[in-house]
Short mmCIF file of C-alpha atoms in Angstrom, two decimals:
data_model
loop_
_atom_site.label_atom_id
_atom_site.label_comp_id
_atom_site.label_asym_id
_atom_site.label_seq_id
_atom_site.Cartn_x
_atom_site.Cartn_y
_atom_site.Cartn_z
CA UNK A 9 28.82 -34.57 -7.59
CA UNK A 10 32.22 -33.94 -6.91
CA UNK A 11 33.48 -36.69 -9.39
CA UNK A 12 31.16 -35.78 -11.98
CA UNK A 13 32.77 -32.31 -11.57
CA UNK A 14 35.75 -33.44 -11.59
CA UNK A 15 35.27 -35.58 -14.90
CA UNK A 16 33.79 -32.37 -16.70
CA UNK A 17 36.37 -30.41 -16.07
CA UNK A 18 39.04 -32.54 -18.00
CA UNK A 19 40.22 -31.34 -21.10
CA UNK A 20 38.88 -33.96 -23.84
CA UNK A 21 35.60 -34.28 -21.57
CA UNK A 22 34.69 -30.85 -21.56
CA UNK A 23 35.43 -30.64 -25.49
CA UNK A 24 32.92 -33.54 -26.07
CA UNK A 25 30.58 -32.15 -23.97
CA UNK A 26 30.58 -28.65 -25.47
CA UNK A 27 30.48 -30.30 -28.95
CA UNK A 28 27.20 -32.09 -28.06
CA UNK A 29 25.87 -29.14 -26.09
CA UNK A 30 26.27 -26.46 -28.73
CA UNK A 31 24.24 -26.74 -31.76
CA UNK A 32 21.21 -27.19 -29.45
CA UNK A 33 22.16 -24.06 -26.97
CA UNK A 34 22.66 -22.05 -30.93
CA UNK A 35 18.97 -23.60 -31.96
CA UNK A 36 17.79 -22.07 -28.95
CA UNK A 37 19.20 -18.69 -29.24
CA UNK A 38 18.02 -18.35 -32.62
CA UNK A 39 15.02 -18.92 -31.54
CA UNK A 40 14.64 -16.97 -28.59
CA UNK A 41 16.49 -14.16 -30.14
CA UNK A 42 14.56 -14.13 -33.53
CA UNK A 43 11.13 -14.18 -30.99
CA UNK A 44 12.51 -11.05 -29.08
CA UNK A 45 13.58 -9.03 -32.28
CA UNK A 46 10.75 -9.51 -34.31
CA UNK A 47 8.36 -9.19 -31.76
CA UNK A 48 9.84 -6.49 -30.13
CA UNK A 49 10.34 -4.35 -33.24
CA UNK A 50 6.79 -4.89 -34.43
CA UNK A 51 4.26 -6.42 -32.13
CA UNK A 52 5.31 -4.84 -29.15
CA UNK A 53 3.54 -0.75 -28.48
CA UNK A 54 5.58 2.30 -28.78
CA UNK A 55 6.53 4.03 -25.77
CA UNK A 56 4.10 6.92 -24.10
CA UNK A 57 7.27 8.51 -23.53
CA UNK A 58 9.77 7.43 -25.88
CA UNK A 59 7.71 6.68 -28.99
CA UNK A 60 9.55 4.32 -31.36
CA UNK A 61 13.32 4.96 -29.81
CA UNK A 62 12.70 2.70 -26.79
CA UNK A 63 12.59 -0.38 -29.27
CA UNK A 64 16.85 0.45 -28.80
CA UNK A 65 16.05 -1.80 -25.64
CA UNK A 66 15.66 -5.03 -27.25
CA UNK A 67 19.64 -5.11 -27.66
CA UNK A 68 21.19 -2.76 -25.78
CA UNK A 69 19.58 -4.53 -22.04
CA UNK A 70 20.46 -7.75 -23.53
CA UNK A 71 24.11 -6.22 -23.79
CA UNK A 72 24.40 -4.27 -20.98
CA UNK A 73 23.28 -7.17 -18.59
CA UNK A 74 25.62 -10.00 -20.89
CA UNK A 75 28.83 -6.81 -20.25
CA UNK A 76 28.24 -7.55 -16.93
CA UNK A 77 27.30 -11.29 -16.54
CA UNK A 78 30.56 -12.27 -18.63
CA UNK A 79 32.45 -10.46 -16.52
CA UNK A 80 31.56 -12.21 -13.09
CA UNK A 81 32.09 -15.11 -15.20
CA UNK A 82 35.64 -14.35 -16.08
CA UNK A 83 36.31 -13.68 -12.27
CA UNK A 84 34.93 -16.68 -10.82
CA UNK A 85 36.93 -18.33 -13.60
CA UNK A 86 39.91 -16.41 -11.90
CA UNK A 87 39.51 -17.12 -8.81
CA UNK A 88 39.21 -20.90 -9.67
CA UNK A 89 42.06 -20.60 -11.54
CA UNK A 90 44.35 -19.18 -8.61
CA UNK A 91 43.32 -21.47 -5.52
CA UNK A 92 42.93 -24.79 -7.18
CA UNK A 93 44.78 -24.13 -10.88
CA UNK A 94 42.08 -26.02 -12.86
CA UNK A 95 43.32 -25.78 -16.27
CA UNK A 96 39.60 -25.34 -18.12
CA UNK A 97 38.87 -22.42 -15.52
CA UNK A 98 42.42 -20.59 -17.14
CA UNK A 99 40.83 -21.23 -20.36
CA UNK A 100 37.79 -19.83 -19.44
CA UNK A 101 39.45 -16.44 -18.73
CA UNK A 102 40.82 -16.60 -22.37
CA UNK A 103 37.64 -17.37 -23.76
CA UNK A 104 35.45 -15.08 -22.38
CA UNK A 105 37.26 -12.18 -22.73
CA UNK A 106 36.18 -11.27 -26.14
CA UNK A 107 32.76 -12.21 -26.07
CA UNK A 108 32.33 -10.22 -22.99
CA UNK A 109 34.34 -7.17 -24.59
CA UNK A 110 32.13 -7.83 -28.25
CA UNK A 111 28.41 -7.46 -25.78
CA UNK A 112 30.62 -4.15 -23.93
CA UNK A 113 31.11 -2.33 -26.70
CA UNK A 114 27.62 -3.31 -28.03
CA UNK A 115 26.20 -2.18 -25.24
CA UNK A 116 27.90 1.36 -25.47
CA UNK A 117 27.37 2.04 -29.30
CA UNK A 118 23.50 1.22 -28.80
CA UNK A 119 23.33 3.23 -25.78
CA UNK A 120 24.77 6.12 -27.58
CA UNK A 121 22.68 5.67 -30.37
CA UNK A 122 19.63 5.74 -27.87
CA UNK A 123 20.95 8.74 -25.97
CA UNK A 124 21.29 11.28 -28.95
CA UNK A 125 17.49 11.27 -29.65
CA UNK A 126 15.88 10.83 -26.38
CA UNK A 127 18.75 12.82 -23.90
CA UNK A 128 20.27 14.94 -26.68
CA UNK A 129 23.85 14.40 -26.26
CA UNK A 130 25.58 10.61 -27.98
CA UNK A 131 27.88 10.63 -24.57
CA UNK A 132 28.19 12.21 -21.10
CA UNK A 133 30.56 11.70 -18.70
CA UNK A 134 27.69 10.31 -15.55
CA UNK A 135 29.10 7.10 -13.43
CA UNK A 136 27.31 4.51 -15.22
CA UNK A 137 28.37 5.71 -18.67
CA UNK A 138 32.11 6.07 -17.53
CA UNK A 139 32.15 3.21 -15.52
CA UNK A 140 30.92 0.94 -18.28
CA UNK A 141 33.60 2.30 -20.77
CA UNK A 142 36.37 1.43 -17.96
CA UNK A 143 34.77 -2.23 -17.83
CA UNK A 144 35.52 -2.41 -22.02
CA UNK A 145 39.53 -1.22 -20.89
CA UNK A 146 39.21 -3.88 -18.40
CA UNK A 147 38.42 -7.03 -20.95
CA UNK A 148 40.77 -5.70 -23.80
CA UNK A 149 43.54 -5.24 -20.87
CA UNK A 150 42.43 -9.40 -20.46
CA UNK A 151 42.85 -9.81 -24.23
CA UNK A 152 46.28 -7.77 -23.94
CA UNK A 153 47.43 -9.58 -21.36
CA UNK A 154 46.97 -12.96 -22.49
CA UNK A 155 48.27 -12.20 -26.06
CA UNK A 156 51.63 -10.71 -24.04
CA UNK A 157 52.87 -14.03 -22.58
CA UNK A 158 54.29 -17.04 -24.27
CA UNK A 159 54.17 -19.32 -21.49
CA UNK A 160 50.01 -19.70 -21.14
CA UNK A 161 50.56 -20.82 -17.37
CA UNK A 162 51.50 -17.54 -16.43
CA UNK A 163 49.65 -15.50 -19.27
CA UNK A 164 46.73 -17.24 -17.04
CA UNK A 165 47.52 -16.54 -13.59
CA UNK A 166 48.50 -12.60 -15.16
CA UNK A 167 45.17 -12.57 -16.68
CA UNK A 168 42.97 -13.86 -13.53
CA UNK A 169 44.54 -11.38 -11.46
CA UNK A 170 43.29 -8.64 -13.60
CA UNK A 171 40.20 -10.12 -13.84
CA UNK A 172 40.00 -9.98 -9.83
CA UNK A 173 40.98 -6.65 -9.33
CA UNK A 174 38.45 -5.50 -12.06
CA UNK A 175 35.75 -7.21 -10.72
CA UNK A 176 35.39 -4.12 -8.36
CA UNK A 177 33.48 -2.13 -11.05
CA UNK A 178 31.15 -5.06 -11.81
CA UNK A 179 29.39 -3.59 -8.42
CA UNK A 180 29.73 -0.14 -9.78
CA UNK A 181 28.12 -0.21 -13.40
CA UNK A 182 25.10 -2.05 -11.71
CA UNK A 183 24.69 0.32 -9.08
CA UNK A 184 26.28 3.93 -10.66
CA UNK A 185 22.48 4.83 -11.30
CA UNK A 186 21.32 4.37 -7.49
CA UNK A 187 24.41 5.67 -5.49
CA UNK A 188 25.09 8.81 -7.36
CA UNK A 189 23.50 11.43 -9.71
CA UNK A 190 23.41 9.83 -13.59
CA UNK A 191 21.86 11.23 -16.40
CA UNK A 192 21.27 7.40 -17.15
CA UNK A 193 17.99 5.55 -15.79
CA UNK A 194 17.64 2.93 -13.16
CA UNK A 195 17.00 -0.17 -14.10
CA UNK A 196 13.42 -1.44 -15.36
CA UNK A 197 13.48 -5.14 -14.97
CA UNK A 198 16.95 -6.78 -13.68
CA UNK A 199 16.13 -5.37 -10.16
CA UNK A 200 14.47 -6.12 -6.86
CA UNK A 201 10.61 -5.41 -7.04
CA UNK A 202 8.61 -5.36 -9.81
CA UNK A 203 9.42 -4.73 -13.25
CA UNK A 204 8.31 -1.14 -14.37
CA UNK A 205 7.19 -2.24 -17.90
CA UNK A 206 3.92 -3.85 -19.25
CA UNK A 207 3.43 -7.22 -19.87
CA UNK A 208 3.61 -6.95 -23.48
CA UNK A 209 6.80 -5.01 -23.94
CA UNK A 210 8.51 -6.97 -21.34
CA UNK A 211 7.86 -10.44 -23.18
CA UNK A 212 10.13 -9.82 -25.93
CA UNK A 213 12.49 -8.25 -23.83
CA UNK A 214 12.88 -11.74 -21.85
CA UNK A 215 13.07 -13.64 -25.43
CA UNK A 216 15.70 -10.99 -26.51
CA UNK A 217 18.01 -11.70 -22.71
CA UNK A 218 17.46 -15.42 -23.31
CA UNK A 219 18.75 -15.47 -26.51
CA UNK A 220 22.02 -13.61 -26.20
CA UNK A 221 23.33 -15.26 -23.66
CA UNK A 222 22.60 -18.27 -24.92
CA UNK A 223 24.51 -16.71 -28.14
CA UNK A 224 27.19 -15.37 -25.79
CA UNK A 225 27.33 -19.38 -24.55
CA UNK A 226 27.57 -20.98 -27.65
CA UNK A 227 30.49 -18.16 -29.04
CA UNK A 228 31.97 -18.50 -25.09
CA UNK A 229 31.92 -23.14 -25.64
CA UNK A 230 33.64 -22.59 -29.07
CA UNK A 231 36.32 -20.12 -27.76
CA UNK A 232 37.02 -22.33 -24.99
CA UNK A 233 37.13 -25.93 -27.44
CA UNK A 234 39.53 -23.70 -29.41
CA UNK A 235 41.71 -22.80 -26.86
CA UNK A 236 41.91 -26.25 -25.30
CA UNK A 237 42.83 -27.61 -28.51
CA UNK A 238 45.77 -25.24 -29.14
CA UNK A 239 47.08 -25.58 -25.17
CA UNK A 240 46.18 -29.69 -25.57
CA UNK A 241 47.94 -29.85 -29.03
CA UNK A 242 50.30 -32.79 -28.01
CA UNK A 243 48.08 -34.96 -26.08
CA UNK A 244 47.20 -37.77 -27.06
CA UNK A 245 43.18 -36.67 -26.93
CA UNK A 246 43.88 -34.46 -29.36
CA UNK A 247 45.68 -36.43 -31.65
CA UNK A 248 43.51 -39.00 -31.90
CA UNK A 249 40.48 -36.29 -32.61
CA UNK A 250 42.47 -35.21 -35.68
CA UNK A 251 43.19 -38.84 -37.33
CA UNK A 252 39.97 -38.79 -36.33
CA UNK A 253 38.91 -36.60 -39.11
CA UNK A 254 41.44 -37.08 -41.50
CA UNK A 255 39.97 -40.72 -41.74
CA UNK B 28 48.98 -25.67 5.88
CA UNK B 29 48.50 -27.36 2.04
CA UNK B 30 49.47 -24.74 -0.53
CA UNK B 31 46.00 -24.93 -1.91
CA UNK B 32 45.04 -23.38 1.54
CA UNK B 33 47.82 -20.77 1.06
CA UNK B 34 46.76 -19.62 -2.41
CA UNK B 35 42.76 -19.71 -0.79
CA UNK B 36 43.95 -17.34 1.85
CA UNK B 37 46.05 -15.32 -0.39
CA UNK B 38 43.17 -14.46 -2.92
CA UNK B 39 40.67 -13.97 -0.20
CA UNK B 40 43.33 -11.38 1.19
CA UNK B 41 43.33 -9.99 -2.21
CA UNK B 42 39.64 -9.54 -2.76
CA UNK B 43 38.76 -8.38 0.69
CA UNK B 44 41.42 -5.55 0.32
CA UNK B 45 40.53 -4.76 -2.93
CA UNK B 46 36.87 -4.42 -1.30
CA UNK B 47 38.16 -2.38 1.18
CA UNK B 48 40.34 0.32 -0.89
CA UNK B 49 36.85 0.61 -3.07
CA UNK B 50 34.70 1.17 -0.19
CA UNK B 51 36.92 4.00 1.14
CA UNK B 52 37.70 5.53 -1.92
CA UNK B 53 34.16 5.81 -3.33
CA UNK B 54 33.40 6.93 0.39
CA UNK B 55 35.78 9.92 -0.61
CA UNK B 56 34.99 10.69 -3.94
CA UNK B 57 31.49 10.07 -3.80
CA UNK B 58 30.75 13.66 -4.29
CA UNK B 59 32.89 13.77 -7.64
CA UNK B 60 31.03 10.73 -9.02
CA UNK B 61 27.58 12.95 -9.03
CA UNK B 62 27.01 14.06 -12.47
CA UNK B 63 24.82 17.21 -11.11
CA UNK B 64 23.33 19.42 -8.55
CA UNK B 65 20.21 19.37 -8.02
CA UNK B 66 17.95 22.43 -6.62
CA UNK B 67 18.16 22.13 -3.04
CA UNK B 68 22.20 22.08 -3.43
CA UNK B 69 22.06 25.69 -5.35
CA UNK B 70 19.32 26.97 -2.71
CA UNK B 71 21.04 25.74 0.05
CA UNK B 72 24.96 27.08 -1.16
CA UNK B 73 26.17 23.51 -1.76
CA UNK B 74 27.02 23.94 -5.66
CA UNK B 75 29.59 26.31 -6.86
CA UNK B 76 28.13 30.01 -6.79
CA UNK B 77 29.64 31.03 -10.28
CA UNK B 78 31.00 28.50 -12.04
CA UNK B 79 29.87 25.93 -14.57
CA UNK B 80 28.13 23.38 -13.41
CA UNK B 81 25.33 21.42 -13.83
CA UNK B 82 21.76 21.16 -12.26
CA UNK B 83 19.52 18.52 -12.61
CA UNK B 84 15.84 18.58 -11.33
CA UNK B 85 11.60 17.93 -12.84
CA UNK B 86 10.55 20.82 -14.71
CA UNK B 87 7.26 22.11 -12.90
CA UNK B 88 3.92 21.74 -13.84
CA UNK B 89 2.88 25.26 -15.45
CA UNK B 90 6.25 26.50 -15.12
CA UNK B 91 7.45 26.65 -19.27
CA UNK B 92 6.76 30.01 -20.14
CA UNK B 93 8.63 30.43 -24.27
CA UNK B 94 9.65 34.02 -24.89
CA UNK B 95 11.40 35.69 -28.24
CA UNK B 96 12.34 32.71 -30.38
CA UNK B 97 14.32 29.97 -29.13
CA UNK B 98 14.20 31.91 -25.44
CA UNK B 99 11.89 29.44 -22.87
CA UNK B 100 11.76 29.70 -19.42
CA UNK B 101 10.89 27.45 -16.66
CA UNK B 102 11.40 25.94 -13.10
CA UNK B 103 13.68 22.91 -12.31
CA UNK B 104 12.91 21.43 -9.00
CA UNK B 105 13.48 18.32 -6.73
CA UNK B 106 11.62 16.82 -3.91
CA UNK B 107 12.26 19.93 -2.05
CA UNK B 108 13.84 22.68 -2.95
CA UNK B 109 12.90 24.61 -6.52
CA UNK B 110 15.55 27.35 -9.12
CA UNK B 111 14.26 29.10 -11.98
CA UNK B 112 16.06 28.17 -15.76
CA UNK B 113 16.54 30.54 -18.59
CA UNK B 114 17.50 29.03 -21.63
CA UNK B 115 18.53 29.94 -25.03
CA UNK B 116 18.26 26.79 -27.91
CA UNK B 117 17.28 23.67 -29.22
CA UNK B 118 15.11 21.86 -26.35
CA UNK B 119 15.35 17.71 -26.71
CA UNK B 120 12.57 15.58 -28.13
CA UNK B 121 11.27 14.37 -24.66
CA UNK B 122 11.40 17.96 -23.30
CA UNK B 123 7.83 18.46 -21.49
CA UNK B 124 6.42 19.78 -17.72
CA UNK B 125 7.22 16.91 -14.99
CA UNK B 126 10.36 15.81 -17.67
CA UNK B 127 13.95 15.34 -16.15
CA UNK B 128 16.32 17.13 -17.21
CA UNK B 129 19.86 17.82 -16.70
CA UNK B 130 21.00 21.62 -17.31
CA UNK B 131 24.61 23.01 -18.34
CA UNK B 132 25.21 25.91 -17.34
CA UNK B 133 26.03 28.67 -14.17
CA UNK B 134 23.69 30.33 -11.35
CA UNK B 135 23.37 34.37 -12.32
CA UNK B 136 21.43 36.76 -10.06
CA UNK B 137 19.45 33.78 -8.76
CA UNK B 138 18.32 32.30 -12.11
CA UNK B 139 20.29 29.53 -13.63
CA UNK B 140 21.57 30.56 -16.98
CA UNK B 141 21.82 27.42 -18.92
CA UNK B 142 23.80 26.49 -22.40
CA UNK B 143 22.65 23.16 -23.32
CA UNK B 144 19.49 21.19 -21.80
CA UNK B 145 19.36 17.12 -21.68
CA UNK B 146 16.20 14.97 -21.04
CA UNK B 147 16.48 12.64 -18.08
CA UNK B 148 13.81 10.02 -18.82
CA UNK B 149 12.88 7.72 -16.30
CA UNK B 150 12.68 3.85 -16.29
CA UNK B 151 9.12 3.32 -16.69
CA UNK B 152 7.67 1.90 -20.16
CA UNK B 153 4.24 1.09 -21.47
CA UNK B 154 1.89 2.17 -24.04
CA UNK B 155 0.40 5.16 -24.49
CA UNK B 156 -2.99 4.20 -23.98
CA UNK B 157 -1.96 2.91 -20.56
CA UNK B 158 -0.28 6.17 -19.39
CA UNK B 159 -3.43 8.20 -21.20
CA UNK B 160 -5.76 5.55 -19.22
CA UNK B 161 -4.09 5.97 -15.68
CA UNK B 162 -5.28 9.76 -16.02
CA UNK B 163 -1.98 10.60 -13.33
CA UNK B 164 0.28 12.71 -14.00
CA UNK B 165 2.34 10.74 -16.33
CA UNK B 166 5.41 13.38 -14.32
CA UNK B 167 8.41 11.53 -13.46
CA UNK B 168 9.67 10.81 -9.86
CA UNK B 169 11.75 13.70 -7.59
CA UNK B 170 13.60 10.65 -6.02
CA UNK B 171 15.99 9.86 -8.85
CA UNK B 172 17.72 13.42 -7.76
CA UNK B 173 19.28 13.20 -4.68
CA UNK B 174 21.29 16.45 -2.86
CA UNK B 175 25.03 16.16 -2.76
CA UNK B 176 25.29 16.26 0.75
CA UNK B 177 24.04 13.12 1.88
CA UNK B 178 23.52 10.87 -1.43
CA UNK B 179 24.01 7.27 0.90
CA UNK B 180 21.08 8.79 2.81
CA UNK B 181 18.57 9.69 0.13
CA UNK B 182 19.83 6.60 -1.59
CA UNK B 183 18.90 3.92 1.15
CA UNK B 184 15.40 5.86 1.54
CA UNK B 185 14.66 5.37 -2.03
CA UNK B 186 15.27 2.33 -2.08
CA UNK C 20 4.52 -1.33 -43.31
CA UNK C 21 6.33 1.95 -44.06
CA UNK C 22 6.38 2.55 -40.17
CA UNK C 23 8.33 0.04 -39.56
CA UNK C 24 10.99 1.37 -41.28
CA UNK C 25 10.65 4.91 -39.93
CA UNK C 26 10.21 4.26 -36.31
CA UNK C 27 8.78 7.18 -36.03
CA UNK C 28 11.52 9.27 -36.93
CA UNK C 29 13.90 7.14 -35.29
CA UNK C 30 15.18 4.77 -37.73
CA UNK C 31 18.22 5.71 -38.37
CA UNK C 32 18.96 4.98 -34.49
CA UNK C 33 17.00 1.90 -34.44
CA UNK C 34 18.04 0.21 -37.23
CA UNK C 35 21.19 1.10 -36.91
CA UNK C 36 21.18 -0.18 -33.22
CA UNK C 37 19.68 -3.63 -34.61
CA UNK C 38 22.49 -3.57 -37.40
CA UNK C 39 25.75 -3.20 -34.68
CA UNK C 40 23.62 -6.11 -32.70
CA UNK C 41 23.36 -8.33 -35.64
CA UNK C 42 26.85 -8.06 -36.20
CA UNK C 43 28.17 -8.57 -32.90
CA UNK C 44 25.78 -11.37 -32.16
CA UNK C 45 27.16 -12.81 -36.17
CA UNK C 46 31.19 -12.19 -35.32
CA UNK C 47 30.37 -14.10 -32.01
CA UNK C 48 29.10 -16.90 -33.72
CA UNK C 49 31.72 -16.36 -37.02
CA UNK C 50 35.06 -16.01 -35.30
CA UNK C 51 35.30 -19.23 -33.76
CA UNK C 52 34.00 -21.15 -36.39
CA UNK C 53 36.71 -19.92 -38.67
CA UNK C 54 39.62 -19.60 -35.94
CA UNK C 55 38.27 -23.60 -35.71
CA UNK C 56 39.04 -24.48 -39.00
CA UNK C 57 42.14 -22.75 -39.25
CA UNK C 58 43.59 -24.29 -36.26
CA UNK C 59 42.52 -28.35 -37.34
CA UNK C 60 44.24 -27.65 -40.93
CA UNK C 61 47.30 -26.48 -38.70
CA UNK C 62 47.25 -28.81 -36.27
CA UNK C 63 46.96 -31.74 -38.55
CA UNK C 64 49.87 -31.02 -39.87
CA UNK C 65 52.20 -32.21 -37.06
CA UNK C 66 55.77 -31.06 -38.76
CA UNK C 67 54.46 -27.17 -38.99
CA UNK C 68 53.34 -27.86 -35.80
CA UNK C 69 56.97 -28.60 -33.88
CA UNK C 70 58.70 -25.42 -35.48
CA UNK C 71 55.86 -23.28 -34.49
CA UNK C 72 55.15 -22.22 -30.47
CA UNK C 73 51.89 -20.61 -30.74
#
């Protein structure tokens, strides 16, 4: 286990192993995500409540939960990164970063454009709201960060302590909704007990969560092959992929 | 002591205080974080007594009575406690009896006078013919809206 | 057919929830393909490559 660990997590071994694990992880996420969308958007009933507007869902759960997700990601990565300096888990931080920021944001513009017709108002200030606009601040301080050091060691280790200290909001975007007063709702389906949605609204809904974080995988693998390459740029690995192709 | 060990320790100092500070400061602030009062708060003399503020709360069953134009009033309450709401404007989409809502606006003469009306919606979906087959109210939950005073309280027994 | 486009009054804010989506979800997908590229043709060049720190 240990070995086979150890093996993945070295530079040219994790690039061949993202190359090969890619296009199917993408086939997937096409798949599931097309299944979600389409189905969601036209097979699945309105809303007693919400008529037509709750179809918003399809993407802006996905995003929400992905905001989230990446972020534990990133700090795991972090941590990893500090105690035993694993070079991959440093370029993991770097990698993630903008995907998670990309789903953030997502997850804010669709939940604003769900807000103004069913609550009335694009934005209010509640703690799940602000709290998930301070998590967006928190990955483009990561992308900041990273792009203000030359030397990537320490543009790392500056980067994973952000991440770390962040991570205390992670807690409080999931939980804003239970502990205090919000104007948003609690959670329907990523929650202890069961899911307060029918069978055939929630189906699509799974499809849509599969699928974008596969996507969010696939973009995350490619970020991280990237980065290795530029970091790896003189070893020998490297060189030989590029003769590689120029043969 | 490696310095593998060291670093451990170090970032398990770091994420244990950083738990810490959190836990106290959200301990202190918790009553900032609330985004409104909520009926038993006003009734009670736990929201400010003139300013602007807002109250959030069910509106009763039977309680939306429209006047003069855009005039409509009605009754917000909670699991408890109930206030009376005149308002003045454009009511949103989901506005109905047993709807959420959140309220702008300031306590006058016992009434609460309010400028601008949001609907709280809950976070239950399904079709209509399943909420017109379940013949129960289809009126949302009082739990969601939880007094100031003791929100860890309310919020453990919701849970 | 037509309601599917409408949403009920709502399709401005659904569609246009499903358009920022598609775009994140084809930027996610995009960016790296293309930052990809760009880095190979540099870093097959190995003479740009010692003059420049990046």
């Amino acid at each position: 286990m240990w070995t086979w660990f150890h093996r993945l997590a070295s530079p040219p071994s994790f690039y061949t192993f993202a190359e090969r694990l890619a296009p199917w992880l993408l086939a997937f996420a096409l798949i599931a995500t097309g299944y979600g969308l389409i189905a969601g958007l036209w097979f699945a009933p309105r809303d007693y409540q919400q008529g037509d507007a709750f179809r918003i869902i399809y993407v802006h759960v996905p995003a929400a939960a992905l905001s989230l997700s990446l972020y534990t990601g990133m700090a795991i990565a972090a941590v990893i990164a500090l105690v035993w300096r694993i070079k991959l888990a440093e370029v993991a931080i770097t990698a993630l970063a903008p995907v998670g920021a990309s789903f953030t944001a997502l997850a804010l513009v669709t939940g604003m454009l769900w807000g103004k017709p069913m609550w009335g108002a694009y934005w209010v200030w509640d703690a799940r709201l602000t709290s998930e606009l301070v998590l967006l601040f928190l990955y483009l301080g990561v992308i900041g960060l990273d792009a203000a050091f030359a030397d990537r060691r320490a543009a790392a280790r500056a980067c994973a302590l952000l991440a770390i200290v962040g991570a205390v909001n992670v807690p409080i975007v999931k939980y804003s909704v239970e502990w205090w007063n919000s104007l948003h709702q609690t959670s329907t389906i990523l929650k202890f007990g069961k899911p307060t949605i029918t069978t055939d609204m929630a189906l699509p809904l799974y499809g849509a969560l599969l699928g974008a974080y596969a996507l969010a995988g696939v973009s995350a693998l490619r970020r991280m092959q990237n980065v290795l390459l530029l970091r790896e740029r003189r070893a020998t690995w490297v060189r030989e992929l590029l003769a590689e192709r120029a043969a | 002591m490696t310095r593998r060990q060291t670093r451990m320790i170090a970032v398990g100092g770091l994420i244990l205080g950083l738990g810490l500070a959190a836990w106290l400061g959200f301990t202190a602030f918790s009553k900032n974080l609330m985004y409104f009062y909520t009926p038993s708060d006003v009734i009670d003399g736990r929201a400010p007594a003139h300013a602007r503020m807002r109250l959030g709360g069910l509106v009763e069953k039977g309680s939306v009575a429209r006047g003069d134009g855009l005039l409509v009033n009605f009754t917000l309450a909670d699991c408890a406690k109930k206030v009376s709401v005149r308002y003045e404007g454009i009511l949103p989409d989901l506005f109905r009896e047993g709807q959420g809502i959140v309220a702008t606006g300031h306590v006058d003469d016992g009434t609460f006078v309010a400028e601008e009306v949001l609907a709280k919606h809950d976070e239950n979906y399904m079709p209509p013919e399943l909420a017109d087959s379940l013949k129960t109210d289809t009126g949302h939950s009082c739990m969601p809206f939880k007094p100031v005073a003791e929100p860890a309280k309310t919020a453990a027994a919701a849970s | 057919m037509s309601g599917l486009f409408e949403m009920g009054g709502y399709g401005i804010y659904v569609w246009g929830s499903i358009g920022c989506a598609l775009a994140v979800f084809a930027w996610n997908l995009a960016a790296p393909a293309l930052q990809r590229r760009e880095l190979m043709q540099r870093l097959a060049d190995p003479e740009a490559m010692e003059n420049d720190e990046a």
